[in-house]
PDB file of N, CA and C in Angstrom:
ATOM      1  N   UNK A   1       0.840  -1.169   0.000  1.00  0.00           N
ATOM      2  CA  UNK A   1       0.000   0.000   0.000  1.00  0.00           C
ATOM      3  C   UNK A   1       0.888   1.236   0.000  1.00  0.00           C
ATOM      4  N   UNK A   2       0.551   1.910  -1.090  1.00  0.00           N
ATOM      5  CA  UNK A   2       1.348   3.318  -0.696  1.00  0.00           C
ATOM      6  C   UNK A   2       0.304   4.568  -0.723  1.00  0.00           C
ATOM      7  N   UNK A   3       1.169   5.516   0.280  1.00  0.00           N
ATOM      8  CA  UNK A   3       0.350   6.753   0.555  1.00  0.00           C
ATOM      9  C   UNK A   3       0.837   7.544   0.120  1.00  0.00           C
ATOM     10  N   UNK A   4      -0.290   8.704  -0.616  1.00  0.00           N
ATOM     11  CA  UNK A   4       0.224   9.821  -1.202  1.00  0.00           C
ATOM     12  C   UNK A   4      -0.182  11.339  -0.004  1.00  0.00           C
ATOM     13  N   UNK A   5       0.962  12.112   0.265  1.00  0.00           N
ATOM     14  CA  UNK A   5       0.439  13.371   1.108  1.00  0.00           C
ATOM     15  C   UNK A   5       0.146  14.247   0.265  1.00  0.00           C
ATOM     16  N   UNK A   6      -1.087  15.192   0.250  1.00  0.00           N
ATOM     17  CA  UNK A   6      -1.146  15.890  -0.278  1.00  0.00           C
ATOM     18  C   UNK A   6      -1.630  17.584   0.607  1.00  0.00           C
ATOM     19  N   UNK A   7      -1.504  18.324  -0.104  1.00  0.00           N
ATOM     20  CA  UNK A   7      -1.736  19.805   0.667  1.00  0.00           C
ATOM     21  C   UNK A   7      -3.090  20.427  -0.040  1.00  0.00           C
ATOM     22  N   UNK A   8      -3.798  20.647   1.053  1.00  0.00           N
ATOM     23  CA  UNK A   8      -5.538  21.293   0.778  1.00  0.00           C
ATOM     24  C   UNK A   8      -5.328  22.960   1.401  1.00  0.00           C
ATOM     25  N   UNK A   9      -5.937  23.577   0.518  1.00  0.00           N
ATOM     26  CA  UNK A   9      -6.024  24.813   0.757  1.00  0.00           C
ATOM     27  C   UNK A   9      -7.300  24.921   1.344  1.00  0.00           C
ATOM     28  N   UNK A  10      -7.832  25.451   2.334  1.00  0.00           N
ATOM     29  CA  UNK A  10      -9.383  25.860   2.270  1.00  0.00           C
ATOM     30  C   UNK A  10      -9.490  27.301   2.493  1.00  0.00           C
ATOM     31  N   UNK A  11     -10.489  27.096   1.142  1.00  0.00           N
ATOM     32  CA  UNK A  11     -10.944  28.454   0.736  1.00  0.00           C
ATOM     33  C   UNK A  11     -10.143  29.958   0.880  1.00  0.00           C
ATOM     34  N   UNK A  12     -10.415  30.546   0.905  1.00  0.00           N
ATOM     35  CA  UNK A  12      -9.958  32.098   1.054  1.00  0.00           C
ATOM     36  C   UNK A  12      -9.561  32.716   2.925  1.00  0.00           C
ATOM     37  N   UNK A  13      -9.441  31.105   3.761  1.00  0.00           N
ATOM     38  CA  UNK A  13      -8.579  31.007   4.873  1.00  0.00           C
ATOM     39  C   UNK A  13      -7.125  30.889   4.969  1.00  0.00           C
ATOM     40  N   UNK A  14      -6.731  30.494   3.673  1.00  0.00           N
ATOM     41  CA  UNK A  14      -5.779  30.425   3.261  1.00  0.00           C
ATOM     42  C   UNK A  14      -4.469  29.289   4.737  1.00  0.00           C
ATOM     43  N   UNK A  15      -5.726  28.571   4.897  1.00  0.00           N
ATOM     44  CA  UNK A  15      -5.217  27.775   5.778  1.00  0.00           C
ATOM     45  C   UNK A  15      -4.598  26.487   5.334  1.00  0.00           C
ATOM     46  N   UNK A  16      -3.455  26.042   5.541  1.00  0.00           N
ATOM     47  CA  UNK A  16      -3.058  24.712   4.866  1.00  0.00           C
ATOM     48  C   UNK A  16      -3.356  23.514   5.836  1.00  0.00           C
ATOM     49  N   UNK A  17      -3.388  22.403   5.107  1.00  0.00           N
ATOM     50  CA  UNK A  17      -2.989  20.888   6.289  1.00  0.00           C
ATOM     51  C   UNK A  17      -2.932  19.958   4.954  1.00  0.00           C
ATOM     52  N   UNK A  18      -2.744  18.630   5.778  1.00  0.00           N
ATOM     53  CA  UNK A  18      -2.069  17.712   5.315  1.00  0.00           C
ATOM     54  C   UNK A  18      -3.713  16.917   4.816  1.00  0.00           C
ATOM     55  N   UNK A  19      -3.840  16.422   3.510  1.00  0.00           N
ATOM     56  CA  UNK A  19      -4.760  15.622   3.309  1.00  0.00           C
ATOM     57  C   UNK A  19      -4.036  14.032   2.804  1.00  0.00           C
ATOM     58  N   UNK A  20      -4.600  13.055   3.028  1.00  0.00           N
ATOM     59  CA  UNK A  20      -3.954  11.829   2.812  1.00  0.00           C
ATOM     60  C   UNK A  20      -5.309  10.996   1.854  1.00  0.00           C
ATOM     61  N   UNK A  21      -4.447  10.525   1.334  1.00  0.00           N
ATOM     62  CA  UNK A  21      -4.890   9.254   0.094  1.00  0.00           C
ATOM     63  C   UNK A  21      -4.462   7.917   0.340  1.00  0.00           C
ATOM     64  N   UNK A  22      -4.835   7.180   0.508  1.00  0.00           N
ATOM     65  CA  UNK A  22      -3.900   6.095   0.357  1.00  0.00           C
ATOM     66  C   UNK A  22      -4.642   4.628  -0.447  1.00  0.00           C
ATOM     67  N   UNK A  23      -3.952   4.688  -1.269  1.00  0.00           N
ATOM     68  CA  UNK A  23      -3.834   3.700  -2.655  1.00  0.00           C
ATOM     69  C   UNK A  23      -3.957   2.249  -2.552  1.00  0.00           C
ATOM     70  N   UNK A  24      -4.646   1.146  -2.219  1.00  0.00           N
ATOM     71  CA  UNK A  24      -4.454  -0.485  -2.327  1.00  0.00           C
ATOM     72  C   UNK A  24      -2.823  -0.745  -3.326  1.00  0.00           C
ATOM     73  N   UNK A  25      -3.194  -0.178  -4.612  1.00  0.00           N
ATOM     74  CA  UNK A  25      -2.316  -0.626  -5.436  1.00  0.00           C
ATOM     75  C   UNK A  25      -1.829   0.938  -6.105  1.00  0.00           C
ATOM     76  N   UNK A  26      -0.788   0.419  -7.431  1.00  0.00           N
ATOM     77  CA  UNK A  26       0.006   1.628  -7.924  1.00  0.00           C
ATOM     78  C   UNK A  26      -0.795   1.613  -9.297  1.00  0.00           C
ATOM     79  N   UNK A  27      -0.534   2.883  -9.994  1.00  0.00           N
ATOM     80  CA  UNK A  27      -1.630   2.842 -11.330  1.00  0.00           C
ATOM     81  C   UNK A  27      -0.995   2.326 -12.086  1.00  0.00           C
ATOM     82  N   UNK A  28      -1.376   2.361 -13.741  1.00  0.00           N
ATOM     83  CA  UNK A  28      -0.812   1.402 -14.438  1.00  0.00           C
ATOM     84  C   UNK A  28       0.424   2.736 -14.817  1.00  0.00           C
ATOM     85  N   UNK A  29       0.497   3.849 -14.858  1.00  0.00           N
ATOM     86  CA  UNK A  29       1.452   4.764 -15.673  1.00  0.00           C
ATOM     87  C   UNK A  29       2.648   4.157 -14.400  1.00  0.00           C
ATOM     88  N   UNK A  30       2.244   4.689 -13.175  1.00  0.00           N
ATOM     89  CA  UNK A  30       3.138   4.435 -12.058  1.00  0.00           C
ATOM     90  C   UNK A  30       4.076   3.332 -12.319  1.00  0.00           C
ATOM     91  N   UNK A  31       3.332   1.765 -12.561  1.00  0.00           N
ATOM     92  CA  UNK A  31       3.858   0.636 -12.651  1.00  0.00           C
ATOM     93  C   UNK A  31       4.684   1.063 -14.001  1.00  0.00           C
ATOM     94  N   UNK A  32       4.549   1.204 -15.178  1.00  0.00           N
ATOM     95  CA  UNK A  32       5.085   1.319 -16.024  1.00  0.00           C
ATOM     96  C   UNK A  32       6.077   2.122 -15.952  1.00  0.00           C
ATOM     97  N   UNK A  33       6.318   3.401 -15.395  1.00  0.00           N
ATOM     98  CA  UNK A  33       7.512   4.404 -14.884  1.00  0.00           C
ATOM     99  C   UNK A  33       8.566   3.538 -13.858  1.00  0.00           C
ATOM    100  N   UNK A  34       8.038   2.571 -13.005  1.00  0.00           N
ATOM    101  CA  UNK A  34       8.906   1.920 -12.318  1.00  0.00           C
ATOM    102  C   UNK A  34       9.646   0.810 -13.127  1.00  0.00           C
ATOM    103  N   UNK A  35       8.844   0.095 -13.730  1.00  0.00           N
ATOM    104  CA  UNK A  35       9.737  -0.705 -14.726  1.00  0.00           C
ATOM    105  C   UNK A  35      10.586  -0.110 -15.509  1.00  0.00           C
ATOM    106  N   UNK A  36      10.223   1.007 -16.276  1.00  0.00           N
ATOM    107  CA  UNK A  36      11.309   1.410 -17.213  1.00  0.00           C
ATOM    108  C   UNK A  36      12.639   1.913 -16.117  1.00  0.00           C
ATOM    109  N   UNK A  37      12.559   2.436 -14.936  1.00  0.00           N
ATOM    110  CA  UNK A  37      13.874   3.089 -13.885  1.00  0.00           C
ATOM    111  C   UNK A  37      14.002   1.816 -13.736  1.00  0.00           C
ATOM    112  N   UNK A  38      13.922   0.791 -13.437  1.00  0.00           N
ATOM    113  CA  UNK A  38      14.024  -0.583 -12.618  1.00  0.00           C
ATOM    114  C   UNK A  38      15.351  -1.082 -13.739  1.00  0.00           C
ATOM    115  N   UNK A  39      14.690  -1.005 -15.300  1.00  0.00           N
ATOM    116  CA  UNK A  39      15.727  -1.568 -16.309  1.00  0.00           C
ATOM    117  C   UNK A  39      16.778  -0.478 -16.556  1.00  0.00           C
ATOM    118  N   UNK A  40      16.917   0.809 -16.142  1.00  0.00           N
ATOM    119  CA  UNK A  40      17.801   1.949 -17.005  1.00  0.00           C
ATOM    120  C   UNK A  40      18.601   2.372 -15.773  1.00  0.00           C
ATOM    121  N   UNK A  41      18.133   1.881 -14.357  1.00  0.00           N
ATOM    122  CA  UNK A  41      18.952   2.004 -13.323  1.00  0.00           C
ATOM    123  C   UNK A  41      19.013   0.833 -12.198  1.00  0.00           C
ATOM    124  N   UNK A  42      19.672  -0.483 -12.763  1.00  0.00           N
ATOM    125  CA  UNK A  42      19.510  -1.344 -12.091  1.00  0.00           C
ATOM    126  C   UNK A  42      20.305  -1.256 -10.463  1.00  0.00           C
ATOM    127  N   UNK A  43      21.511  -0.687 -10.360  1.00  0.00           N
ATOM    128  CA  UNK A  43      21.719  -0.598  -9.273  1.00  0.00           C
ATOM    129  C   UNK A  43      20.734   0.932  -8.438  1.00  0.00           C
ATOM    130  N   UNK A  44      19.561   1.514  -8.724  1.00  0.00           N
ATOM    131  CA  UNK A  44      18.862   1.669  -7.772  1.00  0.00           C
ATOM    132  C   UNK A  44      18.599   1.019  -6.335  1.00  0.00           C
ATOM    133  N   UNK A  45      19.100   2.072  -4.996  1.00  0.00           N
ATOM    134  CA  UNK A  45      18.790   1.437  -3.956  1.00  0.00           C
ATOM    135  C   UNK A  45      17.586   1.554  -3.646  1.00  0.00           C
ATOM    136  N   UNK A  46      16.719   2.364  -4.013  1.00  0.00           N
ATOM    137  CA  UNK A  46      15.519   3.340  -3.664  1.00  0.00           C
ATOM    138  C   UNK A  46      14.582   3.513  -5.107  1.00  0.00           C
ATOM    139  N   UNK A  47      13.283   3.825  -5.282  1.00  0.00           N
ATOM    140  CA  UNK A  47      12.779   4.012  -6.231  1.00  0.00           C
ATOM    141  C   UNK A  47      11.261   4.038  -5.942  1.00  0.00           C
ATOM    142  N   UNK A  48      10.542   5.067  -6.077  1.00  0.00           N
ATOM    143  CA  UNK A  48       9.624   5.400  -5.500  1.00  0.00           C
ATOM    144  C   UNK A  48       8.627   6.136  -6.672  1.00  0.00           C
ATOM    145  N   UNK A  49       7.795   6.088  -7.213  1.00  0.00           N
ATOM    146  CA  UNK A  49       7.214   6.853  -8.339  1.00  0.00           C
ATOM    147  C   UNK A  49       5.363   7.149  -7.841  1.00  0.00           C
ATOM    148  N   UNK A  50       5.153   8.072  -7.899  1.00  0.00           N
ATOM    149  CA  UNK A  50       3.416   8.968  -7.633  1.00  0.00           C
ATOM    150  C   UNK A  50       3.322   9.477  -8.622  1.00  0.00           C
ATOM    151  N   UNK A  51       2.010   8.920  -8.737  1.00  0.00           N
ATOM    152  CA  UNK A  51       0.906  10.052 -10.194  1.00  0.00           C
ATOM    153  C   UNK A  51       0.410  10.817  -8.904  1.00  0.00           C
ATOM    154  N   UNK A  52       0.753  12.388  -9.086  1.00  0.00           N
ATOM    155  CA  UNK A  52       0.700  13.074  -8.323  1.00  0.00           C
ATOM    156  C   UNK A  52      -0.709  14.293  -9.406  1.00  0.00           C
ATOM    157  N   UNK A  53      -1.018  13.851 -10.120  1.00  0.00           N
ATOM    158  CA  UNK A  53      -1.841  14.346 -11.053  1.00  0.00           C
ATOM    159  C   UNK A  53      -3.440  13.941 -10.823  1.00  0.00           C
ATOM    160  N   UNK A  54      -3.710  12.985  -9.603  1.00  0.00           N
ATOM    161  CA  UNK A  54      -5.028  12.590  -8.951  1.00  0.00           C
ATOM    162  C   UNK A  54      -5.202  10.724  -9.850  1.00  0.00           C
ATOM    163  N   UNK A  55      -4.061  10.394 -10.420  1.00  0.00           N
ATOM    164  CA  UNK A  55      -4.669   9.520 -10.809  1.00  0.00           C
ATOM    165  C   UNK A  55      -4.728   9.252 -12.253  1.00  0.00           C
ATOM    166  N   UNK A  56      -4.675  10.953 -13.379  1.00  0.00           N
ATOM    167  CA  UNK A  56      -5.072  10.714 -14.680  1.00  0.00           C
ATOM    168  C   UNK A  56      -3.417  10.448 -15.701  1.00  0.00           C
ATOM    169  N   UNK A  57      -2.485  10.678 -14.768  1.00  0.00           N
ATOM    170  CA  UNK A  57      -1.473  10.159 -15.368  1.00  0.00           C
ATOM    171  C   UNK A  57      -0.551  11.325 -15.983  1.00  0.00           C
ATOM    172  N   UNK A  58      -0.812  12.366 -15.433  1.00  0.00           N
ATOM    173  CA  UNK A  58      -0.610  13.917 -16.136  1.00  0.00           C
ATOM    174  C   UNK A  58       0.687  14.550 -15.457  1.00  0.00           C
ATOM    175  N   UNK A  59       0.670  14.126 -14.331  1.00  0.00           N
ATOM    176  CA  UNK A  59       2.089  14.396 -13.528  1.00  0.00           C
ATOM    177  C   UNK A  59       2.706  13.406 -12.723  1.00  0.00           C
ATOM    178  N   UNK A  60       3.846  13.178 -12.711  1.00  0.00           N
ATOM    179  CA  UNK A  60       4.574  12.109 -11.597  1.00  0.00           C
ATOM    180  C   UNK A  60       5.603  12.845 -10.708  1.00  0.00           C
ATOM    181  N   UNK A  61       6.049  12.612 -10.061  1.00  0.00           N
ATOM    182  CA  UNK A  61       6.776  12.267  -8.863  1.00  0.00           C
ATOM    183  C   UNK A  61       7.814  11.491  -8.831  1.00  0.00           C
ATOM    184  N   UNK A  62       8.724  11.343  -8.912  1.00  0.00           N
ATOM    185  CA  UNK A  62      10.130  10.363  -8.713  1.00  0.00           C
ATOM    186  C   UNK A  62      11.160  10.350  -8.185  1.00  0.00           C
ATOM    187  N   UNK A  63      11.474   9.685  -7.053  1.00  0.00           N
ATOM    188  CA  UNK A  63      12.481   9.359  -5.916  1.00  0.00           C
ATOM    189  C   UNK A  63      13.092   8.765  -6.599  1.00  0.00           C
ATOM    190  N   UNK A  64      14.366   8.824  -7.109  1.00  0.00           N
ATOM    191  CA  UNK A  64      15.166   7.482  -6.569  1.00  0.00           C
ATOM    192  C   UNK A  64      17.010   7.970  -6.658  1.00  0.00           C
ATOM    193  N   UNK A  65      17.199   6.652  -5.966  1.00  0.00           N
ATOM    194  CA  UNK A  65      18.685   6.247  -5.501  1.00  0.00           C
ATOM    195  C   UNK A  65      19.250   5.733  -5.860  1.00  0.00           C
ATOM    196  N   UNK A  66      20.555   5.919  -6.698  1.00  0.00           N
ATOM    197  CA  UNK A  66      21.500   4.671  -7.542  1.00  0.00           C
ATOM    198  C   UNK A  66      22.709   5.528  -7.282  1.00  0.00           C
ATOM    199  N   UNK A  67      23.612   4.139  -7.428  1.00  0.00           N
ATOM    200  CA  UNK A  67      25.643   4.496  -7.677  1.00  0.00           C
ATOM    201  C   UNK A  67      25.238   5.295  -9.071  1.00  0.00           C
ATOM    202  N   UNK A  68      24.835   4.853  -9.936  1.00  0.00           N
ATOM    203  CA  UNK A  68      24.834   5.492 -11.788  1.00  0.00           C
ATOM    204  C   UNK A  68      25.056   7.371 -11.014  1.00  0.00           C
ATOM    205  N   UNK A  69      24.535   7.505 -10.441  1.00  0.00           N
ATOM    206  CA  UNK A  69      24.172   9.004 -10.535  1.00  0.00           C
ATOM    207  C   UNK A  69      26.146   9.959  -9.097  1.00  0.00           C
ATOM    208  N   UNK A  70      26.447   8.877  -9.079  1.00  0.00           N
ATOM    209  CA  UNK A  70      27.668   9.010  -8.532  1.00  0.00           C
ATOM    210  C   UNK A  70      28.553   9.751  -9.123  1.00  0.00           C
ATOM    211  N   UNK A  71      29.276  10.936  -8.981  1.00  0.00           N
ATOM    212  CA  UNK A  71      30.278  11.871  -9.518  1.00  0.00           C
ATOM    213  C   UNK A  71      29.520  12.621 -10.409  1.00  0.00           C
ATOM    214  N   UNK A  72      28.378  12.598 -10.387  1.00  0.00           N
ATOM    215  CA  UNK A  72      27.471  13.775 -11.242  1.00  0.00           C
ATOM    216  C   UNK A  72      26.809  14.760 -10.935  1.00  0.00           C
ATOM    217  N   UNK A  73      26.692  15.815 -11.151  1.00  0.00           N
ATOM    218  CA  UNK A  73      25.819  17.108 -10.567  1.00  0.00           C
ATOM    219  C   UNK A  73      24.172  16.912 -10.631  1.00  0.00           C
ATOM    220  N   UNK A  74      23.561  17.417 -10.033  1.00  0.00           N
ATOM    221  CA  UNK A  74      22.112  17.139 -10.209  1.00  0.00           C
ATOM    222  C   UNK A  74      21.367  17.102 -11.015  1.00  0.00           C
ATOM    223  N   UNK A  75      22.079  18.436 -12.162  1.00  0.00           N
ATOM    224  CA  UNK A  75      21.418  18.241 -14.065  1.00  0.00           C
ATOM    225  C   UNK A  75      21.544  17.331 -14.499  1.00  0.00           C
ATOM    226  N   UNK A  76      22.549  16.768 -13.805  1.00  0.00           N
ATOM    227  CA  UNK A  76      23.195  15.651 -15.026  1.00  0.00           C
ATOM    228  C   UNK A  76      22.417  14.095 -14.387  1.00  0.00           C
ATOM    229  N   UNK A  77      21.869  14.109 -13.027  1.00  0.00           N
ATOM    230  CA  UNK A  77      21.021  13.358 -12.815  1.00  0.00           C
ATOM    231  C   UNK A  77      19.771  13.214 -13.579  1.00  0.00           C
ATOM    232  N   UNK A  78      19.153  14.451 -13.447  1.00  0.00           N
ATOM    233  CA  UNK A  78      17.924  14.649 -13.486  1.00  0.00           C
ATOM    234  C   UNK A  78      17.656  13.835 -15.522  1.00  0.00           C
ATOM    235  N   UNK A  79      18.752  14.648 -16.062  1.00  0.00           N
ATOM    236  CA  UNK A  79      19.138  14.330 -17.137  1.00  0.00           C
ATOM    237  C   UNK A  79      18.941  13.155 -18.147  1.00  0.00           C
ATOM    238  N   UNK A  80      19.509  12.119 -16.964  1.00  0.00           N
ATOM    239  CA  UNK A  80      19.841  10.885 -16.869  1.00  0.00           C
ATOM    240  C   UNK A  80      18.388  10.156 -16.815  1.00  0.00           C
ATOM    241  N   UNK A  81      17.421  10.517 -15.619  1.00  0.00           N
ATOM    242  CA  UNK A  81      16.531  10.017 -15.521  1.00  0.00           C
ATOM    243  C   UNK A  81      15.171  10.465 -16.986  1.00  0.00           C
ATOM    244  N   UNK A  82      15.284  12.159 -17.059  1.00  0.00           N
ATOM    245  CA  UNK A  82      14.569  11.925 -18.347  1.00  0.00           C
ATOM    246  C   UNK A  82      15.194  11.588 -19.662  1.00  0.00           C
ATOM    247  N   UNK A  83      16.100  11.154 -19.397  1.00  0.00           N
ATOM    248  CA  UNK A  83      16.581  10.557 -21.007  1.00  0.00           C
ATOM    249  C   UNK A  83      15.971   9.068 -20.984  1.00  0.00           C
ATOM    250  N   UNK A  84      15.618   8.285 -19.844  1.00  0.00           N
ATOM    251  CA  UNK A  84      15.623   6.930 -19.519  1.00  0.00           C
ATOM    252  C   UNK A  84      13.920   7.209 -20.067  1.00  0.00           C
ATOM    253  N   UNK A  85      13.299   8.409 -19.806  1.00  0.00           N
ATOM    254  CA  UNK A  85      11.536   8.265 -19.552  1.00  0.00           C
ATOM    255  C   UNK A  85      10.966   9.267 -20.933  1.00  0.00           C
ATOM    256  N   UNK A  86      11.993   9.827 -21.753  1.00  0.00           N
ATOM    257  CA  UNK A  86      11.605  10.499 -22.959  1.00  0.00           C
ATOM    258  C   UNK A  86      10.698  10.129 -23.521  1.00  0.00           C
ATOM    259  N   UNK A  87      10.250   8.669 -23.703  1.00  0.00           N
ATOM    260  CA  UNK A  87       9.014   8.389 -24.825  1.00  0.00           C
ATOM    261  C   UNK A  87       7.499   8.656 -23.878  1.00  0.00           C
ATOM    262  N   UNK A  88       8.184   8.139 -22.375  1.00  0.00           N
ATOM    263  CA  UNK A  88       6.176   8.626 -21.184  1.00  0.00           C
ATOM    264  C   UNK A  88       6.537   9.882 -21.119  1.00  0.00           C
ATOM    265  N   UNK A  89       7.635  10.859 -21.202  1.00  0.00           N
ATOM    266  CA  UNK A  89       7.416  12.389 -20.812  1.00  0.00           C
ATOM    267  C   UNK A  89       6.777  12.961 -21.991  1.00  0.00           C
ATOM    268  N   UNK A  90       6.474  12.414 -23.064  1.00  0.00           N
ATOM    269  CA  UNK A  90       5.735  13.145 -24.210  1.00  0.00           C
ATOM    270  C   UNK A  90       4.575  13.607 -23.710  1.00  0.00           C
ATOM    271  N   UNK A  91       3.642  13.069 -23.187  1.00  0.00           N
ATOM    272  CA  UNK A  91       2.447  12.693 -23.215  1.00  0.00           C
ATOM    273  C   UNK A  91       1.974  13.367 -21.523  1.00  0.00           C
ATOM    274  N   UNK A  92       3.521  13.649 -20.747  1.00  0.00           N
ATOM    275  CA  UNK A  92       3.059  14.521 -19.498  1.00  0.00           C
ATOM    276  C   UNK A  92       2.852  16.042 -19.261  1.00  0.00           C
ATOM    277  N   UNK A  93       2.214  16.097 -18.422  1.00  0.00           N
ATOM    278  CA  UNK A  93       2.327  17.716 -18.067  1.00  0.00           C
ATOM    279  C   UNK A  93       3.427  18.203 -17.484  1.00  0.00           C
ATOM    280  N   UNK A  94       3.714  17.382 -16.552  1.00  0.00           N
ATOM    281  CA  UNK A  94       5.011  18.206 -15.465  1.00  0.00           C
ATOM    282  C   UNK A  94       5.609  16.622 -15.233  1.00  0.00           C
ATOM    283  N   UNK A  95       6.817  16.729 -14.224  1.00  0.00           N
ATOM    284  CA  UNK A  95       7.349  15.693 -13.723  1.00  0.00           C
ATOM    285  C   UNK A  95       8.532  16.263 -12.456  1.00  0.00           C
ATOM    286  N   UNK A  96       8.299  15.848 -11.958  1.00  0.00           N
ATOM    287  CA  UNK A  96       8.874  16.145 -10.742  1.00  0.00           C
ATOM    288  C   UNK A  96      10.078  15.416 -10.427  1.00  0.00           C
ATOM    289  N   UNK A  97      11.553  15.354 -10.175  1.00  0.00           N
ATOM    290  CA  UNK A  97      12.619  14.308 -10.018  1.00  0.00           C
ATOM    291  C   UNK A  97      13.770  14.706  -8.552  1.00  0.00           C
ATOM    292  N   UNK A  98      13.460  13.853  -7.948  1.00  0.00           N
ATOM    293  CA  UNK A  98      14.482  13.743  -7.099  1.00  0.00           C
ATOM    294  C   UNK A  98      15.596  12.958  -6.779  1.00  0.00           C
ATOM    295  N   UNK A  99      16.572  12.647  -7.091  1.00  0.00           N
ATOM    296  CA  UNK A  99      17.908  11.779  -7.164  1.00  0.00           C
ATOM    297  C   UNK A  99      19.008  12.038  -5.777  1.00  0.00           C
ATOM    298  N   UNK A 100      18.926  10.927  -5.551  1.00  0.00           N
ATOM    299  CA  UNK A 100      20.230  10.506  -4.626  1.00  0.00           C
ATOM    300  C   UNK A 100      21.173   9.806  -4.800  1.00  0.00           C
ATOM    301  N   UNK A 101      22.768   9.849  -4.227  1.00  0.00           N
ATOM    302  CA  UNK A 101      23.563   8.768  -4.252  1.00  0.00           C
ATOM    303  C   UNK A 101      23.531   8.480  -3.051  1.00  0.00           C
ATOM    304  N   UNK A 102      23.341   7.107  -3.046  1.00  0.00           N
ATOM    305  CA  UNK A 102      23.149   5.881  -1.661  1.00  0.00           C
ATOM    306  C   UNK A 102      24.594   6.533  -0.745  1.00  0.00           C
ATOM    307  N   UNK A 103      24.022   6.943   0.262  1.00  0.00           N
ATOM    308  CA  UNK A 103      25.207   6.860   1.256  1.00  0.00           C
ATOM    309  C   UNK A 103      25.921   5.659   1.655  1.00  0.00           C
ATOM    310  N   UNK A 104      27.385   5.679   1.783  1.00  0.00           N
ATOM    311  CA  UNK A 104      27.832   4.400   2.153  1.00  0.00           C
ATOM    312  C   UNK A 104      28.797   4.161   3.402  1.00  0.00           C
TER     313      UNK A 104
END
């Protein structure tokens, strides 16, 4: 089961909090974004992917952790990861990427 946090505005209180979702299973874009990082970064320690778009597949979310991204600057991560997802980033609105190297 994974949970997605999300942030609710209400109304013209301009008050924030935390609203929660939480998912039985992952969607099919999700599953498919994890397979393609799974094959283009096999030493991933970490790998985490959200349709952060409610579901319709319009925006993602992406954690992850590999040696590959070792001695590289963060462009050159980020880089890395949409060069791996170029043919699903056609078809997105936004994408969100966060990269780590595994502490050791």
């Amino acid at each position: 089961m994974i949970c997605v946090s999300r942030f609710l505005r209400i109304n013209q209180g301009g008050l924030f909090g935390p609203l929660h979702r939480c998912l039985s299973s992952q969607t099919e874009g999700e599953l498919r974004i994890v397979a393609i990082l799974k094959e283009k970064f096999p030493s991933a320690s970490s790998l985490k992917v959200v349709d952060i778009s409610g579901g319709c597949g319009a925006m993602y979310e992406i954690h992850i952790e590999s040696n590959e991204f070792k001695g590289k600057r963060t462009v050159q991560q980020h880089q890395l990861v949409n060069q791996a997802l170029k043919e699903e980033i056609q078809g997105m609105h936004g994408l969100r990427i966060f990269t780590e190297v595994p502490r050791q």
